[in-house]
Coordinates of N, CA, C and O in Angstrom, one line a residue:
M139 N -19.0 30.2 13.6 CA -17.8 29.5 13.8 C -17.2 29.2 12.4 O -17.8 28.5 11.6
G140 N -16.0 29.7 12.2 CA -15.3 29.5 10.9 C -14.3 28.3 10.9 O -14.2 27.6 11.9
M141 N -13.6 28.2 9.8 CA -12.6 27.2 9.7 C -11.4 27.5 10.6 O -11.1 28.7 10.8
A142 N -10.7 26.6 11.0 CA -9.5 26.8 11.9 C -8.5 27.5 11.0 O -8.2 27.2 9.9
S143 N -7.8 28.5 11.6 CA -6.8 29.3 10.9 C -5.4 28.7 11.1 O -4.5 29.1 10.4
T144 N -5.2 27.8 12.0 CA -3.9 27.2 12.2 C -3.9 25.8 11.7 O -4.9 25.1 11.8
R145 N -2.8 25.4 11.2 CA -2.7 24.0 10.6 C -2.5 23.1 11.7 O -1.6 23.2 12.5
R146 N -3.3 22.0 11.8 CA -3.2 21.0 12.8 C -2.3 19.9 12.4 O -1.8 19.1 13.2
Y147 N -2.1 19.8 11.1 CA -1.2 18.7 10.5 C 0.0 19.4 9.9 O -0.1 20.3 9.1
T148 N 1.2 18.9 10.3 CA 2.4 19.4 9.9 C 3.0 18.6 8.7 O 2.6 17.5 8.5
A149 N 4.1 19.1 8.2 CA 4.9 18.3 7.2 C 5.4 17.0 7.8 O 5.5 16.0 7.2
K150 N 5.7 17.0 9.1 CA 6.2 15.9 9.8 C 5.1 14.8 9.9 O 5.3 13.6 9.7
H151 N 3.8 15.2 10.1 CA 2.7 14.3 10.1 C 2.6 13.7 8.7 O 2.4 12.5 8.5
A152 N 2.6 14.6 7.7 CA 2.4 14.2 6.3 C 3.4 13.1 5.8 O 3.1 12.2 5.1
G153 N 4.6 13.2 6.3 CA 5.7 12.3 5.9 C 5.9 11.2 6.9 O 6.8 10.3 6.6
A154 N 5.1 11.1 7.9 CA 5.3 10.0 8.9 C 5.2 8.6 8.3 O 4.4 8.3 7.4
G155 N 6.2 7.8 8.6 CA 6.2 6.4 8.1 C 7.0 6.3 6.8 O 7.3 5.1 6.5
R156 N 7.2 7.3 6.1 CA 7.9 7.2 4.8 C 9.3 6.9 4.9 O 9.9 6.4 4.0
D157 N 9.9 7.1 6.1 CA 11.4 6.8 6.2 C 11.6 5.4 6.9 O 12.7 5.1 7.3
F158 N 10.5 4.7 7.1 CA 10.6 3.4 7.8 C 11.3 2.4 6.9 O 11.2 2.4 5.7
A159 N 12.1 1.5 7.5 CA 12.9 0.5 6.8 C 12.0 -0.8 6.6 O 12.0 -1.7 7.4
F160 N 11.2 -0.7 5.5 CA 10.3 -1.8 5.2 C 11.0 -3.1 4.8 O 12.0 -3.0 4.1
P161 N 10.5 -4.3 5.2 CA 11.2 -5.5 4.8 C 11.0 -5.7 3.3 O 10.1 -5.2 2.7
A162 N 12.0 -6.4 2.7 CA 12.0 -6.6 1.2 C 10.8 -7.6 0.9 O 10.5 -8.5 1.7
I163 N 10.2 -7.3 -0.3 CA 9.3 -8.3 -0.8 C 10.0 -9.2 -1.8 O 10.6 -8.7 -2.8
E164 N 10.0 -10.5 -1.5 CA 10.7 -11.4 -2.4 C 9.8 -11.7 -3.6 O 8.6 -11.5 -3.6
T165 N 10.5 -12.3 -4.6 CA 9.8 -12.7 -5.8 C 10.2 -14.0 -6.3 O 11.2 -14.6 -5.8
W166 N 9.5 -14.6 -7.2 CA 9.9 -15.8 -7.9 C 9.7 -15.7 -9.4 O 8.9 -14.8 -9.8
E167 N 10.4 -16.4 -10.2 CA 10.4 -16.3 -11.6 C 9.0 -16.7 -12.2 O 8.6 -17.8 -12.1
N168 N 8.5 -15.7 -13.0 CA 7.2 -16.0 -13.7 C 7.4 -17.0 -14.8 O 8.4 -16.9 -15.5
Q169 N 6.4 -17.8 -15.0 CA 6.5 -18.9 -16.0 C 5.6 -18.6 -17.2 O 5.7 -19.3 -18.3
F170 N 4.6 -17.6 -17.2 CA 3.6 -17.4 -18.2 C 3.5 -15.9 -18.5 O 3.5 -15.1 -17.6
P171 N 3.2 -15.6 -19.7 CA 2.9 -14.2 -20.1 C 1.4 -13.8 -20.0 O 0.6 -14.7 -20.1
G172 N 1.1 -12.6 -19.9 CA -0.2 -12.0 -20.1 C -1.3 -12.5 -19.2 O -2.4 -12.8 -19.7
Y173 N -1.1 -12.5 -17.9 CA -2.2 -12.8 -17.0 C -2.2 -11.8 -15.8 O -1.2 -11.1 -15.6
E174 N -3.2 -11.8 -15.0 CA -3.4 -10.9 -13.9 C -3.4 -11.6 -12.6 O -4.0 -12.7 -12.5
I175 N -2.8 -11.0 -11.6 CA -2.9 -11.6 -10.2 C -3.5 -10.5 -9.3 O -3.2 -9.3 -9.4
E176 N -4.4 -11.0 -8.5 CA -5.0 -10.2 -7.5 C -4.8 -10.8 -6.1 O -5.0 -11.9 -5.9
I177 N -4.3 -9.9 -5.2 CA -4.0 -10.3 -3.8 C -4.8 -9.4 -2.9 O -4.7 -8.2 -3.1
D178 N -5.4 -10.0 -1.9 CA -6.1 -9.1 -1.0 C -5.7 -9.4 0.5 O -5.4 -10.5 0.8
D179 N -5.6 -8.3 1.3 CA -5.3 -8.4 2.7 C -6.6 -7.7 3.3 O -6.7 -6.5 3.4
P180 N -7.5 -8.5 3.9 CA -8.7 -8.0 4.4 C -8.6 -7.4 5.8 O -9.5 -6.8 6.4
E181 N -7.4 -7.5 6.4 CA -7.1 -7.1 7.8 C -5.9 -6.2 7.9 O -5.1 -6.3 8.9
L182 N -5.7 -5.3 7.0 CA -4.5 -4.4 7.1 C -4.8 -3.4 8.3 O -5.9 -2.8 8.4
T183 N -3.8 -3.2 9.1 CA -3.9 -2.2 10.2 C -2.7 -1.3 10.2 O -1.6 -1.7 9.8
S184 N -2.9 -0.1 10.7 CA -1.9 0.9 10.9 C -2.3 1.8 11.9 O -3.3 1.6 12.6
V185 N -1.6 2.9 12.1 CA -1.9 3.9 13.2 C -1.9 5.3 12.6 O -1.0 5.6 11.8
C186 N -2.8 6.1 13.0 CA -2.8 7.5 12.5 C -1.6 8.2 13.1 O -1.4 8.1 14.4
P187 N -0.8 8.9 12.3 CA 0.4 9.5 12.9 C 0.1 10.7 13.8 O 0.9 11.1 14.6
K188 N -1.1 11.3 13.7 CA -1.5 12.4 14.5 C -2.1 12.0 15.8 O -1.7 12.5 16.9
T189 N -3.1 11.1 15.7 CA -3.9 10.8 16.9 C -3.4 9.5 17.6 O -3.7 9.3 18.8
G190 N -2.7 8.6 16.9 CA -2.3 7.4 17.5 C -3.4 6.3 17.5 O -3.2 5.2 17.9
L191 N -4.6 6.7 16.9 CA -5.7 5.7 16.8 C -5.5 4.7 15.7 O -4.8 5.0 14.7
P192 N -6.0 3.5 15.9 CA -5.8 2.5 14.9 C -6.6 2.7 13.6 O -7.7 3.3 13.7
D193 N -6.1 2.4 12.5 CA -6.8 2.4 11.2 C -6.9 0.9 10.8 O -6.0 0.1 10.9
F194 N -8.1 0.6 10.2 CA -8.4 -0.8 9.8 C -8.8 -0.7 8.3 O -9.6 0.1 8.0
G195 N -8.3 -1.6 7.5 CA -8.7 -1.5 6.1 C -8.4 -2.8 5.3 O -7.9 -3.8 5.9
K196 N -8.9 -2.8 4.1 CA -8.7 -3.9 3.2 C -7.8 -3.4 2.1 O -8.1 -2.3 1.5
L197 N -6.7 -4.1 1.8 CA -5.8 -3.7 0.8 C -5.9 -4.7 -0.4 O -5.8 -5.9 -0.1
T198 N -6.0 -4.3 -1.6 CA -6.0 -5.1 -2.7 C -4.9 -4.7 -3.7 O -4.8 -3.5 -4.0
I199 N -4.1 -5.7 -4.1 CA -3.0 -5.5 -5.1 C -3.4 -6.3 -6.3 O -3.6 -7.5 -6.2
R200 N -3.5 -5.6 -7.4 CA -3.7 -6.3 -8.7 C -2.5 -5.9 -9.6 O -2.1 -4.7 -9.7
Y201 N -2.0 -6.9 -10.3 CA -0.8 -6.6 -11.2 C -0.7 -7.6 -12.3 O -1.2 -8.7 -12.2
M202 N -0.1 -7.3 -13.4 CA 0.3 -8.2 -14.4 C 1.8 -8.4 -14.4 O 2.6 -7.5 -14.6
P203 N 2.2 -9.6 -14.0 CA 3.7 -9.9 -13.9 C 4.4 -9.8 -15.2 O 3.8 -10.1 -16.2
R204 N 5.6 -9.4 -15.1 CA 6.5 -9.4 -16.3 C 7.4 -10.6 -16.1 O 7.0 -11.7 -16.5
K205 N 8.5 -10.5 -15.5 CA 9.5 -11.6 -15.3 C 9.4 -12.2 -13.9 O 9.9 -13.3 -13.7
H206 N 8.8 -11.5 -12.9 CA 8.7 -12.0 -11.6 C 7.3 -11.8 -10.9 O 6.6 -10.8 -11.3
C207 N 7.0 -12.7 -10.0 CA 5.8 -12.6 -9.2 C 6.1 -12.4 -7.8 O 7.2 -12.8 -7.3
L208 N 5.2 -11.8 -7.1 CA 5.4 -11.5 -5.7 C 5.3 -12.8 -4.9 O 4.3 -13.6 -5.1
E209 N 6.2 -13.0 -4.0 CA 6.1 -14.2 -3.1 C 5.3 -13.8 -1.9 O 5.5 -12.8 -1.2
L210 N 4.2 -14.6 -1.6 CA 3.2 -14.2 -0.7 C 3.6 -14.2 0.8 O 3.1 -13.3 1.5
K211 N 4.4 -15.0 1.2 CA 4.8 -15.0 2.6 C 5.6 -13.7 2.9 O 5.4 -13.1 3.9
S212 N 6.5 -13.4 2.1 CA 7.3 -12.1 2.3 C 6.4 -10.9 2.2 O 6.5 -9.9 2.9
L213 N 5.4 -11.0 1.3 CA 4.4 -9.9 1.1 C 3.6 -9.8 2.4 O 3.4 -8.6 2.9
K214 N 3.2 -10.9 3.0 CA 2.5 -10.9 4.2 C 3.3 -10.2 5.3 O 2.8 -9.4 6.1
E215 N 4.6 -10.6 5.4 CA 5.4 -10.0 6.4 C 5.6 -8.5 6.2 O 5.7 -7.7 7.1
Y216 N 5.7 -8.1 4.9 CA 5.9 -6.7 4.5 C 4.6 -5.9 5.0 O 4.7 -4.9 5.7
L217 N 3.4 -6.4 4.7 CA 2.2 -5.8 5.1 C 2.0 -5.7 6.6 O 1.5 -4.7 7.1
F218 N 2.5 -6.7 7.3 CA 2.4 -6.7 8.7 C 3.2 -5.6 9.3 O 2.9 -5.2 10.4
S219 N 4.2 -5.2 8.7 CA 5.1 -4.1 9.2 C 4.4 -2.8 9.4 O 4.8 -1.9 10.1
Y220 N 3.2 -2.6 8.7 CA 2.4 -1.4 8.9 C 1.6 -1.4 10.2 O 1.1 -0.4 10.6
R221 N 1.5 -2.6 10.9 CA 0.7 -2.8 12.0 C 0.8 -1.7 13.1 O -0.2 -1.2 13.5
N222 N 2.0 -1.3 13.5 CA 2.1 -0.3 14.5 C 2.8 1.0 14.0 O 3.3 1.8 14.8
L223 N 2.8 1.1 12.7 CA 3.4 2.3 12.1 C 2.5 3.4 12.0 O 1.4 3.3 11.5
G224 N 2.9 4.6 12.4 CA 2.2 5.8 12.2 C 2.4 6.3 10.8 O 3.4 6.8 10.4
I225 N 1.3 6.2 10.0 CA 1.4 6.6 8.6 C -0.1 6.9 8.1 O -1.0 6.2 8.5
F226 N -0.2 7.9 7.2 CA -1.5 8.2 6.7 C -1.9 7.1 5.7 O -1.1 6.5 5.0
Q227 N -3.2 6.9 5.6 CA -3.8 5.8 4.7 C -3.3 6.0 3.2 O -3.0 5.1 2.5
E228 N -3.4 7.3 2.8 CA -2.9 7.6 1.4 C -1.5 7.2 1.2 O -1.1 6.7 0.1
N229 N -0.6 7.4 2.2 CA 0.8 7.0 2.0 C 1.0 5.5 2.0 O 1.9 5.0 1.4
I230 N 0.1 4.8 2.8 CA 0.2 3.3 2.7 C 0.0 2.8 1.3 O 0.8 2.1 0.8
V231 N -1.1 3.3 0.7 CA -1.4 2.8 -0.6 C -0.3 3.1 -1.6 O 0.1 2.2 -2.4
N232 N 0.2 4.3 -1.6 CA 1.2 4.7 -2.5 C 2.6 4.1 -2.2 O 3.3 3.7 -3.1
Q233 N 2.9 3.9 -1.0 CA 4.1 3.2 -0.6 C 4.1 1.7 -1.0 O 5.1 1.2 -1.5
V234 N 2.9 1.0 -0.8 CA 2.8 -0.3 -1.2 C 3.0 -0.4 -2.7 O 3.7 -1.3 -3.2
L235 N 2.4 0.5 -3.5 CA 2.5 0.5 -4.9 C 4.0 0.6 -5.3 O 4.5 -0.2 -6.1
E236 N 4.7 1.6 -4.7 CA 6.1 1.8 -5.0 C 6.9 0.5 -4.7 O 7.8 0.2 -5.5
D237 N 6.6 -0.1 -3.6 CA 7.4 -1.3 -3.2 C 7.1 -2.5 -4.1 O 8.0 -3.3 -4.3
V238 N 5.9 -2.7 -4.5 CA 5.5 -3.7 -5.4 C 6.2 -3.6 -6.7 O 6.8 -4.5 -7.3
V239 N 6.2 -2.4 -7.3 CA 6.9 -2.1 -8.5 C 8.4 -2.3 -8.4 O 9.0 -2.9 -9.3
K240 N 8.9 -1.9 -7.3 CA 10.4 -2.1 -7.1 C 10.7 -3.6 -7.0 O 11.7 -4.0 -7.6
A241 N 9.9 -4.3 -6.4 CA 10.1 -5.8 -6.2 C 10.0 -6.6 -7.5 O 10.9 -7.4 -7.8
C242 N 8.9 -6.3 -8.3 CA 8.7 -7.3 -9.4 C 8.6 -6.6 -10.8 O 8.4 -7.3 -11.8
R243 N 8.7 -5.3 -10.9 CA 8.7 -4.6 -12.2 C 7.5 -5.1 -13.1 O 7.8 -5.6 -14.2
P244 N 6.3 -5.0 -12.6 CA 5.1 -5.5 -13.4 C 4.9 -4.7 -14.6 O 5.3 -3.6 -14.8
V245 N 4.1 -5.3 -15.5 CA 3.6 -4.5 -16.7 C 2.8 -3.4 -16.2 O 2.9 -2.2 -16.7
W246 N 1.9 -3.6 -15.3 CA 1.0 -2.6 -14.6 C 0.7 -3.1 -13.3 O 0.7 -4.3 -13.0
A247 N 0.3 -2.2 -12.4 CA -0.2 -2.5 -11.0 C -1.2 -1.5 -10.5 O -1.1 -0.3 -10.9
V248 N -2.1 -2.0 -9.7 CA -3.1 -1.1 -9.0 C -3.1 -1.6 -7.6 O -3.3 -2.8 -7.3
V249 N -3.0 -0.6 -6.7 CA -3.2 -0.9 -5.3 C -4.4 -0.1 -4.8 O -4.4 1.1 -5.0
R250 N -5.3 -0.8 -4.1 CA -6.5 -0.1 -3.6 C -6.7 -0.4 -2.1 O -6.6 -1.5 -1.7
G251 N -6.8 0.7 -1.4 CA -7.1 0.6 0.1 C -8.5 1.1 0.4 O -8.8 2.2 0.0
E252 N -9.2 0.2 1.1 CA -10.6 0.6 1.5 C -10.5 0.6 3.1 O -10.4 -0.5 3.7
F253 N -10.5 1.8 3.7 CA -10.3 1.9 5.1 C -11.7 2.2 5.8 O -12.5 2.9 5.3
R254 N -11.8 1.5 6.9 CA -13.1 1.5 7.7 C -13.3 2.9 8.2 O -12.4 3.7 8.5
P255 N -14.6 3.3 8.4 CA -14.9 4.6 8.9 C -14.3 4.8 10.3 O -14.3 3.9 11.1
R256 N -13.8 6.0 10.5 CA -13.5 6.5 11.8 C -14.0 7.9 11.9 O -13.8 8.7 11.1
G257 N -14.9 8.1 12.9 CA -15.5 9.4 13.0 C -16.6 9.6 11.9 O -16.9 10.7 11.5
G258 N -17.1 8.4 11.4 CA -18.1 8.5 10.4 C -17.7 8.6 9.0 O -18.5 8.6 8.1
I259 N -16.4 8.7 8.7 CA -15.9 8.8 7.4 C -14.9 7.7 7.0 O -13.9 7.4 7.7
G260 N -15.3 7.0 5.9 CA -14.4 5.9 5.4 C -13.6 6.5 4.2 O -14.0 7.6 3.7
T261 N -12.5 5.9 3.9 CA -11.7 6.4 2.8 C -11.3 5.2 1.9 O -11.0 4.1 2.3
T262 N -11.4 5.5 0.5 CA -10.9 4.6 -0.5 C -9.9 5.3 -1.3 O -10.1 6.4 -1.8
I263 N -8.7 4.7 -1.4 CA -7.6 5.2 -2.1 C -7.1 4.2 -3.2 O -7.0 3.0 -2.9
E264 N -6.8 4.7 -4.4 CA -6.3 3.8 -5.4 C -5.2 4.5 -6.1 O -5.2 5.6 -6.5
A265 N -4.1 3.7 -6.3 CA -2.9 4.2 -7.0 C -2.5 3.2 -8.1 O -2.7 2.0 -7.9
R266 N -2.0 3.8 -9.2 CA -1.8 2.9 -10.4 C -0.3 3.1 -10.9 O 0.2 4.2 -10.8
W267 N 0.2 2.0 -11.5 CA 1.5 2.0 -12.1 C 1.2 1.6 -13.6 O 0.5 0.6 -13.7
P268 N 1.8 2.2 -14.6 CA 2.7 3.3 -14.5 C 1.9 4.6 -14.0 O 0.7 4.7 -14.2
R269 N 2.6 5.4 -13.3 CA 2.1 6.7 -12.8 C 1.7 7.6 -14.0 O 2.4 7.5 -15.0
P270 N 0.7 8.4 -13.8 CA 0.4 9.3 -14.9 C 1.5 10.3 -15.1 O 2.2 10.7 -14.1
K271 N 1.7 10.8 -16.3 CA 2.7 11.8 -16.6 C 2.1 13.1 -16.0 O 1.0 13.5 -16.2
S272 N 3.0 13.9 -15.3 CA 2.5 15.1 -14.7 C 2.9 16.3 -15.6 O 3.7 16.3 -16.4

């Protein structure tokens, strides 16, 4: 028995959730230079865009604020918007990074998603800002 010759995942699956209108993440004015903030969401949930099965994970956001800090209540509401969204885990981590950077323009940021096993396989994804030069 060989590998499947037809693609089961399409470009539509790959881009699922990327066009969602995410709520804005609010900020407040930073008062101090040169420190790090770590925020974790131990109960992030989303949905696989292909199977419709739930995904469960822990999301950690680390960043060094420049002029603004993330406001936690709006961040919680933002993260909750993934609850019923069909989106791949890799896209969640990268989308959160993009939206954190857009909201507060940090010196640097790291978003890490640790997703629970489904079918025996767990996934850990980490994205960093600034992005590597390609």
